[in-house]
């Protein structure tokens, strides 16, 4: 069974997908990490994204691996562990632009469908319920007030990148978050949007456990509908 979780920046998608998957004995996939990993590869190899042939050539040789160690996921691009770098500023400020390109989406969507074959999994991203797995049994769309989401992202950046984030302000985080959400929602190919049959959960005033509990209730309700 496939469960999809979509939503804008810092709605808690990864935390929830991880917890939900653990409680069900499913595996989870963070598809944002895939777009980030590809963006890292594009930047490192100085691929000109306006040159479709060059980009396609890189997509054909792009190698992406996920490893789990002690419950944490590690991401490898062309053999290099990029788990830290893909969360950094350079990748974050380029990922929306790279992930809006149709050839990029074509490649990563087919990779995501391959990963889903024959497994029980939670997939989180932006277009999981609308494009990648339109027939998923359970679809969730997370939202949250922008100030609450910005505060979460601010705390996360301060913790993970204390040096880079030393001069960071809440205003800047909120501005970046709104910019990325607008870009992701307004692109032509697979924009961020709630699937018609997705359950909407506002995460602003809920703890991760409360959100997972709600999702498990939706799952039971779906099972009863059979
Ligand atoms: O979830 P995240 O912030 O790590 O995602 C990074 C970017 O990747 C996000 O700004 C848009 C893109 N993305 C996407 O286009 N489609 C997905 N399924 C997941 C992420």
Coordinates of N, CA and C and ligand atoms in Angstrom, one line a residue:
X1 N 0.8 -1.2 0.0 CA 0.0 0.0 0.0 C 0.9 1.3 0.0
X2 N 0.5 2.3 -0.8 CA 1.2 3.5 -0.8 C 0.4 4.6 -0.1
X3 N 1.0 5.3 0.8 CA 0.4 6.5 1.4 C 1.2 7.7 0.9
X4 N 0.5 8.8 0.5 CA 1.2 10.0 0.0 C 0.9 11.1 1.0
X5 N 2.0 11.9 1.2 CA 1.9 13.1 2.0 C 2.5 14.3 1.2
X6 N 1.7 15.3 0.9 CA 2.2 16.4 0.2 C 1.9 17.7 1.0
X7 N 2.6 18.8 0.6 CA 2.3 20.0 1.3 C 3.5 21.0 1.1
X8 N 3.3 22.2 1.4 CA 4.4 23.2 1.3 C 5.5 23.1 2.3
X9 N 6.5 24.0 2.2 CA 7.7 23.9 3.0 C 7.4 23.9 4.5
X10 N 8.1 23.1 5.2 CA 8.1 23.1 6.7 C 6.7 22.9 7.3
X11 N 5.9 22.0 6.7 CA 4.6 21.6 7.3 C 4.8 20.3 8.1
X12 N 6.1 19.8 8.2 CA 6.4 18.6 9.0 C 6.3 17.3 8.2
X13 N 6.3 17.4 6.9 CA 6.1 16.3 6.0 C 7.1 15.1 6.4
X14 N 8.4 15.5 6.5 CA 9.4 14.4 6.7 C 9.2 13.8 8.1
X15 N 9.0 14.6 9.1 CA 8.8 14.1 10.4 C 7.6 13.2 10.5
X16 N 6.5 13.6 9.9 CA 5.3 12.8 9.9 C 5.5 11.5 9.1
X17 N 6.1 11.7 7.9 CA 6.2 10.5 7.1 C 7.1 9.4 7.8
X18 N 8.1 9.9 8.4 CA 9.0 9.0 9.2 C 8.3 8.3 10.3
X19 N 7.6 9.0 11.1 CA 6.8 8.5 12.3 C 5.7 7.5 11.8
X20 N 5.0 8.0 10.8 CA 3.9 7.2 10.3 C 4.4 5.9 9.8
X21 N 5.5 5.9 9.0 CA 6.0 4.7 8.4 C 6.5 3.8 9.5
X22 N 7.2 4.3 10.5 CA 7.7 3.5 11.6 C 6.5 2.8 12.3
X23 N 5.4 3.6 12.5 CA 4.3 3.0 13.3 C 3.6 1.9 12.5
X24 N 3.7 1.9 11.2 CA 3.0 0.9 10.3 C 4.0 -0.2 9.8
X25 N 5.3 0.0 10.1 CA 6.3 -0.9 9.5 C 6.4 -0.8 8.0
X26 N 6.2 0.4 7.5 CA 6.4 0.8 6.1 C 7.8 1.4 5.9
X27 N 8.2 1.5 4.7 CA 9.4 2.4 4.5 C 8.9 3.8 4.1
X28 N 9.8 4.8 4.2 CA 9.4 6.1 3.8 C 10.4 6.7 2.8
X29 N 9.9 7.5 1.9 CA 10.7 8.2 0.9 C 10.5 9.7 1.0
X30 N 11.6 10.4 1.1 CA 11.5 11.8 1.1 C 11.9 12.3 -0.3
X31 N 10.9 12.6 -1.2 CA 11.2 12.9 -2.6 C 11.9 14.2 -2.8
X32 N 11.7 15.1 -1.8 CA 12.4 16.4 -1.8 C 13.9 16.2 -1.8
X33 N 14.3 15.2 -1.0 CA 15.8 14.8 -1.0 C 16.3 14.4 -2.3
X34 N 15.4 13.8 -3.1 CA 15.8 13.4 -4.5 C 16.0 14.6 -5.4
X35 N 15.1 15.6 -5.3 CA 15.2 16.8 -6.1 C 16.4 17.6 -5.6
X36 N 16.7 17.6 -4.3 CA 17.8 18.3 -3.8 C 19.1 17.6 -4.2
X37 N 19.1 16.3 -4.2 CA 20.4 15.6 -4.6 C 20.7 15.8 -6.1
X38 N 19.6 15.8 -6.9 CA 19.8 16.1 -8.3 C 20.3 17.6 -8.5
X39 N 19.8 18.5 -7.7 CA 20.2 19.9 -7.8 C 21.7 20.0 -7.4
X40 N 22.1 19.2 -6.4 CA 23.5 19.2 -6.0 C 24.4 18.8 -7.1
X41 N 24.0 17.7 -7.8 CA 24.7 17.1 -8.9 C 24.8 18.1 -10.1
X42 N 23.7 18.8 -10.3 CA 23.7 19.8 -11.4 C 24.6 21.0 -11.1
X43 N 24.6 21.4 -9.9 CA 25.5 22.5 -9.5 C 27.0 22.1 -9.5
X44 N 27.2 20.9 -9.0 CA 28.6 20.4 -8.9 C 29.2 20.2 -10.3
X45 N 28.4 19.7 -11.2 CA 28.9 19.4 -12.5 C 28.7 20.6 -13.5
X46 N 28.3 21.7 -12.9 CA 28.1 23.0 -13.7 C 27.2 22.7 -15.0
X47 N 26.1 22.0 -14.8 CA 25.3 21.7 -15.9 C 24.4 22.9 -16.2
X48 N 24.4 23.3 -17.5 CA 23.6 24.4 -17.9 C 22.2 23.9 -18.2
X49 N 21.3 24.3 -17.2 CA 19.9 23.8 -17.3 C 19.1 24.3 -18.5
X50 N 19.6 25.3 -19.2 CA 18.9 25.8 -20.3 C 19.3 25.0 -21.6
X51 N 20.3 24.2 -21.4 CA 20.7 23.3 -22.5 C 20.2 21.9 -22.3
X52 N 19.0 21.6 -22.9 CA 18.3 20.4 -22.6 C 19.1 19.1 -22.9
X53 N 19.9 19.2 -24.0 CA 20.8 18.0 -24.3 C 21.8 17.7 -23.2
X54 N 22.4 18.8 -22.7 CA 23.4 18.6 -21.6 C 22.7 18.1 -20.4
X55 N 21.6 18.6 -20.1 CA 20.8 18.2 -18.9 C 20.4 16.8 -19.0
X56 N 19.9 16.4 -20.2 CA 19.5 15.0 -20.4 C 20.6 14.0 -20.2
X57 N 21.8 14.4 -20.8 CA 23.0 13.6 -20.7 C 23.3 13.4 -19.2
X58 N 23.2 14.4 -18.4 CA 23.6 14.3 -17.0 C 22.5 13.4 -16.3
X59 N 21.2 13.6 -16.6 CA 20.2 12.8 -16.0 C 20.4 11.3 -16.3
X60 N 20.9 11.0 -17.5 CA 21.1 9.6 -17.8 C 22.3 9.0 -17.0
X61 N 23.2 9.8 -16.6 CA 24.3 9.2 -15.8 C 24.2 9.5 -14.3
X62 N 23.2 10.3 -13.9 CA 23.0 10.6 -12.5 C 22.7 9.4 -11.7
X63 N 23.6 9.2 -10.7 CA 23.4 8.0 -9.8 C 23.0 8.4 -8.4
X64 N 21.9 7.9 -8.0 CA 21.3 8.3 -6.7 C 21.1 7.1 -5.8
X65 N 21.7 7.1 -4.6 CA 21.5 5.9 -3.7 C 21.0 6.4 -2.3
X66 N 20.2 5.6 -1.7 CA 19.8 5.9 -0.3 C 20.2 4.7 0.6
X67 N 20.8 5.1 1.7 CA 21.2 4.1 2.7 C 20.6 4.4 4.0
X68 N 20.2 3.4 4.8 CA 19.7 3.7 6.1 C 20.8 3.2 7.1
X69 N 21.1 4.1 8.1 CA 22.0 3.7 9.2 C 21.4 4.2 10.5
X70 N 21.2 3.3 11.4 CA 20.7 3.6 12.7 C 19.4 4.4 12.6
X71 N 18.5 4.1 11.6 CA 17.2 4.8 11.5 C 17.3 6.1 10.7
X72 N 18.5 6.5 10.4 CA 18.7 7.8 9.6 C 19.0 7.5 8.2
X73 N 18.5 8.3 7.3 CA 18.7 8.1 5.8 C 19.9 8.9 5.4
X74 N 20.7 8.3 4.6 CA 21.9 9.0 4.0 C 21.8 8.9 2.4
X75 N 22.1 10.1 1.8 CA 21.9 10.2 0.4 C 23.2 10.3 -0.4
X76 N 23.4 9.6 -1.4 CA 24.6 9.5 -2.2 C 24.3 10.0 -3.7
X77 N 25.2 10.9 -4.1 CA 25.1 11.3 -5.6 C 26.4 10.9 -6.2
X78 N 26.4 10.1 -7.2 CA 27.6 9.7 -7.9 C 28.6 9.2 -6.9
X79 N 28.2 8.4 -5.9 CA 29.1 7.8 -5.0 C 29.5 8.7 -3.8
X80 N 29.1 10.0 -3.8 CA 29.5 10.9 -2.7 C 28.3 11.0 -1.7
X81 N 28.6 11.0 -0.4 CA 27.6 11.2 0.6 C 27.3 12.7 0.7
X82 N 26.0 13.1 0.3 CA 25.7 14.5 0.2 C 24.6 14.8 1.2
X83 N 24.4 14.0 2.2 CA 23.3 14.2 3.1 C 23.2 15.5 3.7
X84 N 24.4 16.1 4.1 CA 24.5 17.4 4.7 C 24.3 18.5 3.6
X85 N 25.1 18.4 2.5 CA 25.1 19.4 1.5 C 23.7 19.7 0.9
X86 N 22.9 18.7 0.8 CA 21.6 18.9 0.1 C 20.7 19.7 1.0
X87 N 21.0 19.9 2.3 CA 20.1 20.8 3.1 C 20.7 22.2 3.2
X88 N 21.8 22.4 2.6 CA 22.5 23.7 2.7 C 21.8 24.8 1.8
X89 N 22.4 26.0 2.0 CA 21.8 27.2 1.3 C 21.8 27.1 -0.2
X90 N 23.0 26.7 -0.7 CA 23.1 26.7 -2.2 C 22.1 25.8 -2.9
X91 N 22.0 24.6 -2.4 CA 21.0 23.7 -2.9 C 19.6 24.2 -2.7
X92 N 19.3 24.7 -1.5 CA 17.9 25.2 -1.2 C 17.5 26.3 -2.1
X93 N 18.5 27.2 -2.4 CA 18.0 28.3 -3.3 C 18.0 28.0 -4.7
X94 N 18.4 26.8 -5.1 CA 18.3 26.4 -6.6 C 17.3 25.3 -6.9
X95 N 16.9 24.6 -5.8 CA 16.1 23.4 -6.0 C 14.7 23.7 -6.7
X96 N 14.1 24.8 -6.4 CA 12.8 25.0 -7.1 C 12.9 25.2 -8.6
X97 N 14.0 25.9 -8.9 CA 14.3 26.2 -10.4 C 14.5 24.8 -11.1
X98 N 15.4 24.0 -10.5 CA 15.8 22.7 -11.2 C 14.6 21.8 -11.2
X99 N 13.8 21.7 -10.1 CA 12.7 20.8 -10.0 C 11.5 21.2 -10.9
X100 N 11.5 22.4 -11.4 CA 10.4 22.8 -12.3 C 10.6 22.3 -13.7
X101 N 11.8 21.8 -14.0 CA 12.1 21.4 -15.4 C 11.4 20.1 -15.8
X102 N 10.6 20.1 -16.9 CA 9.9 18.9 -17.3 C 10.8 17.6 -17.4
X103 N 12.0 17.8 -18.0 CA 12.9 16.6 -18.2 C 13.3 16.0 -16.8
X104 N 13.5 16.9 -15.8 CA 13.9 16.5 -14.5 C 12.7 15.7 -13.8
X105 N 11.5 16.2 -14.0 CA 10.4 15.6 -13.4 C 10.2 14.2 -14.0
X106 N 10.3 14.1 -15.3 CA 10.1 12.9 -16.0 C 11.0 11.8 -15.4
X107 N 12.3 12.2 -15.2 CA 13.3 11.2 -14.7 C 13.0 10.8 -13.3
X108 N 12.7 11.8 -12.4 CA 12.5 11.5 -11.0 C 11.2 10.8 -10.7
X109 N 10.2 11.2 -11.5 CA 8.9 10.5 -11.3 C 9.0 9.0 -11.6
X110 N 9.7 8.7 -12.7 CA 9.9 7.3 -13.0 C 10.7 6.5 -12.0
X111 N 11.7 7.2 -11.4 CA 12.5 6.6 -10.3 C 11.6 6.4 -9.1
X112 N 10.8 7.3 -8.8 CA 9.9 7.2 -7.6 C 8.9 6.0 -7.8
X113 N 8.4 5.9 -9.0 CA 7.5 4.8 -9.2 C 8.2 3.4 -9.1
X114 N 9.4 3.4 -9.6 CA 10.2 2.1 -9.5 C 10.4 1.8 -8.0
X115 N 10.7 2.8 -7.2 CA 11.0 2.6 -5.8 C 9.7 2.0 -5.1
X116 N 8.6 2.4 -5.6 CA 7.3 2.0 -5.0 C 6.8 0.6 -5.3
X117 N 7.5 0.0 -6.3 CA 7.0 -1.3 -6.8 C 7.2 -2.4 -5.7
X118 N 6.0 -3.0 -5.4 CA 6.0 -4.1 -4.5 C 6.3 -3.8 -3.0
X119 N 6.2 -2.6 -2.6 CA 6.5 -2.3 -1.2 C 5.3 -1.5 -0.6
X120 N 5.3 -1.6 0.8 CA 4.4 -0.7 1.5 C 5.2 0.5 1.9
X121 N 4.7 1.7 1.5 CA 5.6 2.9 1.7 C 4.8 4.2 1.9
X122 N 5.4 5.1 2.6 CA 4.9 6.5 2.7 C 5.8 7.3 1.8
X123 N 5.3 8.0 0.9 CA 6.0 8.9 0.0 C 5.6 10.3 0.3
X124 N 6.6 11.2 0.6 CA 6.3 12.6 0.8 C 6.9 13.5 -0.2
X125 N 6.2 14.6 -0.5 CA 6.7 15.5 -1.5 C 5.8 16.6 -1.8
X126 N 5.6 16.9 -3.1 CA 4.7 18.0 -3.6 C 3.6 17.5 -4.5
X127 N 3.9 16.4 -5.3 CA 3.0 15.9 -6.3 C 2.8 14.4 -6.2
X128 N 2.9 13.9 -5.0 CA 2.8 12.5 -4.8 C 1.4 12.0 -5.0
X129 N 0.4 12.8 -4.5 CA -1.0 12.3 -4.6 C -1.6 12.8 -5.9
X130 N -1.1 13.8 -6.5 CA -1.7 14.3 -7.8 C -1.1 13.6 -9.0
X131 N 0.2 13.5 -9.1 CA 0.9 13.0 -10.3 C 1.5 11.6 -10.2
X132 N 2.3 11.5 -9.2 CA 3.1 10.3 -9.1 C 2.3 9.0 -8.7
X133 N 1.5 9.2 -7.7 CA 0.6 8.0 -7.3 C -0.8 8.4 -7.2
X134 N -1.5 8.7 -8.4 CA -2.9 9.2 -8.3 C -3.8 8.1 -7.8
X135 N -3.4 6.8 -7.8 CA -4.3 5.8 -7.3 C -3.9 5.4 -5.8
X136 N -3.1 6.2 -5.1 CA -2.7 5.8 -3.8 C -3.9 5.6 -2.9
X137 N -3.9 4.7 -2.0 CA -5.0 4.3 -1.2 C -5.4 5.4 -0.2
X138 N -4.3 6.1 0.3 CA -4.5 7.2 1.3 C -3.7 8.4 1.0
X139 N -4.3 9.5 0.9 CA -3.5 10.7 0.5 C -3.7 11.8 1.6
X140 N -2.7 12.4 2.0 CA -2.7 13.5 3.0 C -2.1 14.7 2.4
X141 N -2.7 15.9 2.8 CA -2.1 17.2 2.4 C -2.0 18.0 3.7
X142 N -0.7 18.3 4.0 CA -0.4 19.1 5.2 C -0.4 20.6 4.9
X143 N -0.9 21.4 5.8 CA -0.8 22.8 5.6 C -0.3 23.4 7.0
X144 N -0.2 24.7 7.1 CA 0.2 25.3 8.4 C 0.3 26.8 8.1
X145 N 0.1 27.6 9.2 CA 0.2 29.0 9.1 C 1.7 29.3 8.7
X146 N 1.9 30.3 7.8 CA 3.3 30.6 7.4 C 4.2 31.0 8.5
X147 N 3.7 31.7 9.5 CA 4.6 32.1 10.6 C 5.1 30.9 11.4
X148 N 4.2 30.0 11.6 CA 4.5 28.7 12.4 C 5.5 27.9 11.6
X149 N 5.3 27.8 10.3 CA 6.2 27.0 9.5 C 7.6 27.7 9.4
X150 N 7.6 29.0 9.3 CA 8.9 29.8 9.2 C 9.7 29.6 10.6
X151 N 9.0 29.6 11.7 CA 9.6 29.4 13.0 C 10.3 28.0 13.0
X152 N 9.5 27.0 12.5 CA 10.1 25.6 12.5 C 11.3 25.5 11.7
X153 N 11.3 26.2 10.5 CA 12.4 26.1 9.6 C 13.6 26.9 10.2
X154 N 13.3 28.0 10.8 CA 14.3 28.8 11.5 C 15.0 28.0 12.6
X155 N 14.3 27.3 13.4 CA 14.9 26.5 14.5 C 15.7 25.4 13.9
X156 N 15.2 24.8 12.8 CA 15.9 23.7 12.2 C 17.3 24.1 11.6
X157 N 17.2 25.3 10.9 CA 18.5 25.8 10.3 C 19.5 26.2 11.4
X158 N 19.0 26.8 12.5 CA 19.9 27.2 13.6 C 20.6 25.9 14.2
X159 N 19.8 24.9 14.3 CA 20.3 23.6 14.9 C 21.3 22.9 14.0
X160 N 20.9 22.8 12.7 CA 21.7 22.0 11.8 C 22.9 22.8 11.2
X161 N 22.7 24.1 11.0 CA 23.8 24.9 10.4 C 24.1 26.1 11.2
X162 N 24.6 25.9 12.4 CA 24.7 27.1 13.3 C 25.6 28.2 12.7
X163 N 26.6 27.8 12.0 CA 27.5 28.8 11.4 C 26.9 29.6 10.3
X164 N 26.3 28.9 9.3 CA 25.7 29.5 8.2 C 24.5 30.3 8.6
X165 N 23.8 29.9 9.7 CA 22.6 30.5 10.1 C 22.8 31.6 11.2
X166 N 24.0 31.9 11.5 CA 24.3 32.8 12.6 C 23.6 34.2 12.4
X167 N 23.5 34.7 11.2 CA 22.9 36.0 11.0 C 21.5 35.9 10.4
X168 N 21.0 34.7 10.4 CA 19.7 34.5 9.8 C 18.6 35.2 10.6
X169 N 17.6 35.8 10.0 CA 16.5 36.4 10.7 C 15.2 35.6 10.3
X170 N 14.2 35.7 11.2 CA 12.9 35.1 10.9 C 12.3 35.7 9.6
X171 N 12.5 37.0 9.4 CA 11.9 37.7 8.2 C 12.4 37.0 7.0
X172 N 13.8 36.8 7.0 CA 14.4 36.2 5.8 C 13.9 34.8 5.6
X173 N 13.7 34.0 6.6 CA 13.2 32.6 6.5 C 11.8 32.6 5.9
X174 N 11.0 33.5 6.5 CA 9.6 33.6 6.0 C 9.6 34.0 4.5
X175 N 10.4 35.0 4.1 CA 10.5 35.4 2.8 C 10.9 34.3 1.8
X176 N 11.9 33.5 2.2 CA 12.4 32.4 1.4 C 11.3 31.3 1.3
X177 N 10.7 31.1 2.4 CA 9.7 30.0 2.4 C 8.5 30.4 1.5
X178 N 8.1 31.7 1.5 CA 7.0 32.1 0.7 C 7.4 32.1 -0.8
X179 N 8.7 32.4 -1.0 CA 9.2 32.5 -2.4 C 9.1 31.0 -3.0
X180 N 9.7 30.1 -2.2 CA 9.7 28.7 -2.7 C 8.3 28.1 -2.9
X181 N 7.4 28.4 -1.9 CA 6.1 27.9 -2.1 C 5.4 28.4 -3.3
X182 N 5.6 29.7 -3.6 CA 5.0 30.4 -4.7 C 5.5 29.7 -6.0
X183 N 6.8 29.5 -6.0 CA 7.4 28.9 -7.2 C 6.9 27.5 -7.4
X184 N 6.9 26.7 -6.3 CA 6.5 25.3 -6.5 C 5.0 25.2 -6.8
X185 N 4.2 26.2 -6.4 CA 2.7 26.1 -6.7 C 2.4 26.6 -8.0
X186 N 3.2 27.5 -8.6 CA 2.8 28.1 -9.9 C 3.5 27.5 -11.1
X187 N 4.4 26.5 -10.9 CA 5.1 26.0 -12.1 C 4.1 25.2 -12.9
X188 N 4.4 25.0 -14.2 CA 3.5 24.4 -15.1 C 3.4 22.9 -14.9
X189 N 4.6 22.3 -14.7 CA 4.6 20.8 -14.6 C 4.5 20.4 -13.1
X190 N 3.5 19.6 -12.8 CA 3.3 19.0 -11.5 C 3.4 20.1 -10.4
X191 N 2.5 21.1 -10.4 CA 2.6 22.1 -9.3 C 2.2 21.5 -8.0
X192 N 2.6 22.1 -6.9 CA 2.2 21.7 -5.6 C 0.7 22.0 -5.5
X193 N -0.1 21.0 -5.2 CA -1.5 21.2 -5.0 C -2.2 20.0 -4.3
X194 N -3.2 20.3 -3.6 CA -3.9 19.2 -2.9 C -4.7 18.4 -3.9
X195 N -4.5 17.0 -3.8 CA -5.3 16.1 -4.6 C -6.8 16.2 -4.2
X196 N -7.7 16.0 -5.1 CA -9.1 16.2 -4.7 C -9.5 15.2 -3.6
X197 N -8.9 14.0 -3.6 CA -9.3 13.0 -2.6 C -8.3 12.9 -1.5
X198 N -7.5 14.0 -1.2 CA -6.6 14.0 -0.1 C -7.2 14.6 1.1
X199 N -6.9 14.0 2.3 CA -7.3 14.6 3.6 C -6.4 15.8 3.9
X200 N -7.1 16.9 4.3 CA -6.3 18.1 4.7 C -6.1 18.1 6.2
X201 N -4.8 18.3 6.6 CA -4.5 18.5 8.0 C -3.7 19.8 8.2
X202 N -4.3 20.7 9.1 CA -3.5 21.9 9.4 C -2.6 21.5 10.6
X203 N -1.3 21.6 10.4 CA -0.4 21.1 11.4 C 0.0 22.2 12.4
X204 N -0.5 23.5 12.3 CA 0.0 24.6 13.1 C 0.0 24.3 14.6
X205 N -1.1 23.8 15.0 CA -1.3 23.7 16.5 C -1.3 22.2 17.0
X206 N -0.7 21.3 16.2 CA -0.7 19.9 16.6 C 0.7 19.4 16.7
X207 N 0.9 18.4 17.6 CA 2.2 17.8 17.8 C 2.3 16.7 16.7
X208 N 3.6 16.3 16.4 CA 3.7 15.2 15.4 C 2.9 14.0 15.8
X209 N 2.9 13.6 17.1 CA 2.1 12.4 17.5 C 0.6 12.6 17.2
X210 N 0.1 13.8 17.4 CA -1.3 14.1 17.2 C -1.6 14.0 15.7
X211 N -0.7 14.4 14.9 CA -0.9 14.4 13.4 C -0.9 12.9 12.9
X212 N 0.1 12.2 13.4 CA 0.1 10.8 13.0 C -1.1 10.0 13.4
X213 N -1.6 10.3 14.6 CA -2.8 9.7 15.1 C -4.0 10.0 14.2
X214 N -4.1 11.2 13.8 CA -5.2 11.6 12.9 C -5.1 10.8 11.6
X215 N -3.9 10.7 11.0 CA -3.7 10.0 9.8 C -4.1 8.5 9.9
X216 N -3.7 8.0 11.1 CA -4.1 6.5 11.3 C -5.6 6.4 11.4
X217 N -6.3 7.4 11.9 CA -7.7 7.4 11.9 C -8.3 7.4 10.5
X218 N -7.7 8.3 9.7 CA -8.1 8.4 8.2 C -7.9 7.0 7.6
X219 N -6.8 6.4 7.9 CA -6.5 5.1 7.3 C -7.5 4.0 7.7
X220 N -7.9 4.0 9.0 CA -9.0 3.1 9.4 C -10.3 3.4 8.7
X221 N -10.6 4.7 8.6 CA -11.9 5.1 8.0 C -11.9 4.6 6.5
X222 N -10.8 4.7 5.8 CA -10.6 4.2 4.4 C -10.9 2.7 4.4
X223 N -10.2 2.0 5.4 CA -10.4 0.5 5.4 C -11.8 0.1 5.6
X224 N -12.5 0.9 6.4 CA -14.0 0.6 6.6 C -14.8 0.9 5.4
X225 N -14.3 1.8 4.5 CA -15.1 2.1 3.3 C -15.1 1.0 2.2
X226 N -14.2 0.1 2.4 CA -13.9 -0.9 1.3 C -15.1 -1.6 0.8
Ligands
LIG1 O1 10.6 19.0 0.7 P1 11.8 19.8 0.4 O2 11.7 21.2 0.9 O3 13.1 19.1 0.8 O4 11.8 19.9 -1.2 C1 12.8 20.6 -1.9 C2 12.2 21.1 -3.2 O5 12.0 20.0 -4.1 C3 10.9 21.8 -3.2 O6 11.0 23.2 -3.1 C4 10.2 21.5 -4.5 C5 10.9 20.2 -4.9 N1 10.0 19.0 -4.9 C6 9.2 18.8 -5.9 O7 9.2 19.6 -6.9 N2 8.5 17.7 -6.0 C7 8.5 16.8 -5.0 N3 7.8 15.7 -5.0 C8 9.3 17.0 -3.8 C9 10.1 18.2 -3.8

